[in-house]
Amino acid sequence: MENEKSKFDHIKGWAVDADSRNEPTYPMKKYTGDDHQRLNYTRPYQQPRNVEVLHSNERPGLTAVFGTSVPPSGLSGKVRRYAFNYSEGSFGHWLPLLLADRINVAEGIIDDFRKGVIPNILSEKGWKAEWKYNRKGLVQKVLVTAAVTVVVIGLLRKGNANG
Amino acid sequence: MNYRGPFRVRADRDKPYPEILHPGDAIVRVTRSCICGSDLHLYHGLVPDTRVGMTFGHEFTGVVVETGSLVEKLKPGDHVLVPFNIACGVCPFCKQELYGNCHESNAEATAVGGIFGYSHTAGGYDGGQAEYVRVPYADVGPVVIPPEMDPDDAVLLTDVLPTGYQAAEMGGIKIGDTVVVFGAGPVGIMAAKCAWLFGAGRVIVIDHLEYRLDFVRNYAQCEAYNFRSLEDPVLFLKKTTGDYGADVCIDAVGCEAAGSAMQTITGRKMLLQAGSATALYWAINSVKKGGIVSIVGVYGPTFNFVPIGNVVNKGITIRANQTSVKRLLPKLISHIQSGYINPKAIVTHRVPLEEVADAYHIFSSKLDNCIKPVLIPPSAYI
Ligand SMILES: [Zn+2]
Ligand SMILES: [Zn+2]
C-alpha cells in the first residue's frame, strides 16, 4: 500500500475512502429493520389535494406530499388518465403517456394563441446560440431545406402540368 | 423556464409565485441552477408524462424566503443547497438512507422517488430553473451552505458530484482496481475523479467527443479514449486489461447513448425500449468475470435490450440507483474543504435565466465545448 501510495502522489486524496468494508452490498443493506414494517410507519402530514393528481395503481392513494405543476387537462389529460389504469411496468401505461405528451405540444401552441402569445419557435429552440456557435451548420441546414423545398415545388408543378 | 415541447423551452414571466402547500414546505429564491445531462432526456421528449408548462431543474441553490409551520431546521435568509431527491425522511426507504427511493414523494410512480422538475413520472414538481421554487420536506433535504464555500461548488453538490461519487462507491472499488467509466459528461467526469478516492489503480474513460475527453484527462488525471476511433470498444478494453476485463465498469451515460445503430434506432428513434442501452451493453461485456457494473445513467421505466445472459454467465454484480444525495453530503463537503475535489472547475457556461433556450441548445448540441452550464436568475446577482 505504501508503494502504491507514492505512485499516486499526484492525485489528491488518493484512497482516502478506501475501506475494506466497502463491499458492493453497501449501502443497500444498511439494515434498519424498518423495511419489514412495510407501510406501517407514521406517515407525514398529508398535503391537501386541491388539483387533480394522478397516482400509480401500484399504491393505494396519494403520497403525503405531491407535485402540482401541471394538472391533466384537455385531450392529453384524458389520455393520461387512461394510462394510469395500467401498472408502471406496462406498455399500456407509458405508450399512452408519450402519446399524450405529443398531443400536449399542440395544446400548448393553441393555448399560447388563445392567450394572445405567438410562440417564437425559433427562439424557443435556441436559434440565437446556433447562429453564434454553429453558423456553418445552421446555414447548411437552411440551404438544404431551401433546396429541398425548391425541388419539391418543382416536382409538384411538373406533376400538375402533366396531369 | 417553461417547457413547450421537444427541443422548445422559454423563459416566461407569467408563472405564478409558488405557495406553501404543506406545512413542511419552504419557498426558496434561487441563486444558481444547473442544466443537467438528464434534463436533456426531458428536453428531447423521451421521458413519459413531461407536460407542457413544466419548469425543469433539479440542481439548484437558493435563499429561504418562507417556511411552513412544521419547518424547524431552516429559517428565512438561510442560503441552502437542495438535493435533487425529494425525500420524507421517515418512510422505511428514507430510514435506510435510500433518499432517492422515498415512498412519500411521488404519487405518480412507485419505482422512482420525487425529483424536482423532472416530469410527472418523477412526481410533477416544478424545478429550480426559475426565480422561486417550492421545496417540500424542507427539514430533510436542504443543507445550509458552509459560509466559506463557493456557490458554484454548492450547486454541484445537489446532484453531479454525489452521483459521480455514488457511481464509484457502488462499484465497490478496491485498492489497485481498474475502473472504466462510460461517458465523459459531468457525472462521468466526477465518477472518474472519485474512483481515485477509493484507491483505483487505473481509471479509463470512454466517450466520443474530443473536447470532453481532453477535459476529463486533465480534470481526473485518467486515460480517455474515443470509441469512434476504436473498432470495438469492448475488445479494446479487454486487450488493455491483459485480456481480462476491467474490475469495475460504470455507466454514466444512460438512455441517449450513441455508438450502436441498433440501440439508437430502437431506443432513441422508435422508443421501443427505454432508451438506447449501448453504454450498459459495453459495460457488461467489458467487465471481468465476477466484476461489478455500476449504473447511474438515467433509463426509462420499462425494459432495455441488455445482455442478461452475459450477466449470468460472467457472475456480474450490477448495482444501480438514484443517488442518495443527502447521505453523501457530509463526506463530500469535507472532501471539497480538504481540496480533494474541485467541482466548480467543470462549470464552463454561466447563462442568465432569461436565455435558458440558448443554454439548452448549446448543451444539447454540445456547442462551444460546453461541459456544464449554470443558469443565474435575474434576482440572484448577489
Ligand atoms: Zn442532474
Ligand atoms: Zn421517504
Coordinates of C-alpha atoms in Angstrom, one line a residue, chain B residues 59 146 156 195 208 217 240 267 270 304 307 310 361 376:
Chain B
E59 CA -29.9 21.1 -9.3
P146 CA -21.0 26.5 4.7
L156 CA -22.7 20.8 -8.0
A195 CA -12.7 6.4 -8.4
H208 CA -17.0 10.2 -28.4
R217 CA -7.9 13.7 -19.0
T240 CA -5.7 -3.1 -22.4
G267 CA -34.2 3.1 -28.3
M270 CA -38.7 4.3 -32.2
N304 CA -34.0 -2.4 -22.4
P307 CA -27.2 -8.9 -22.5
N310 CA -23.6 -12.5 -20.1
H361 CA -29.5 24.3 -27.2
I376 CA -28.4 32.6 -13.0

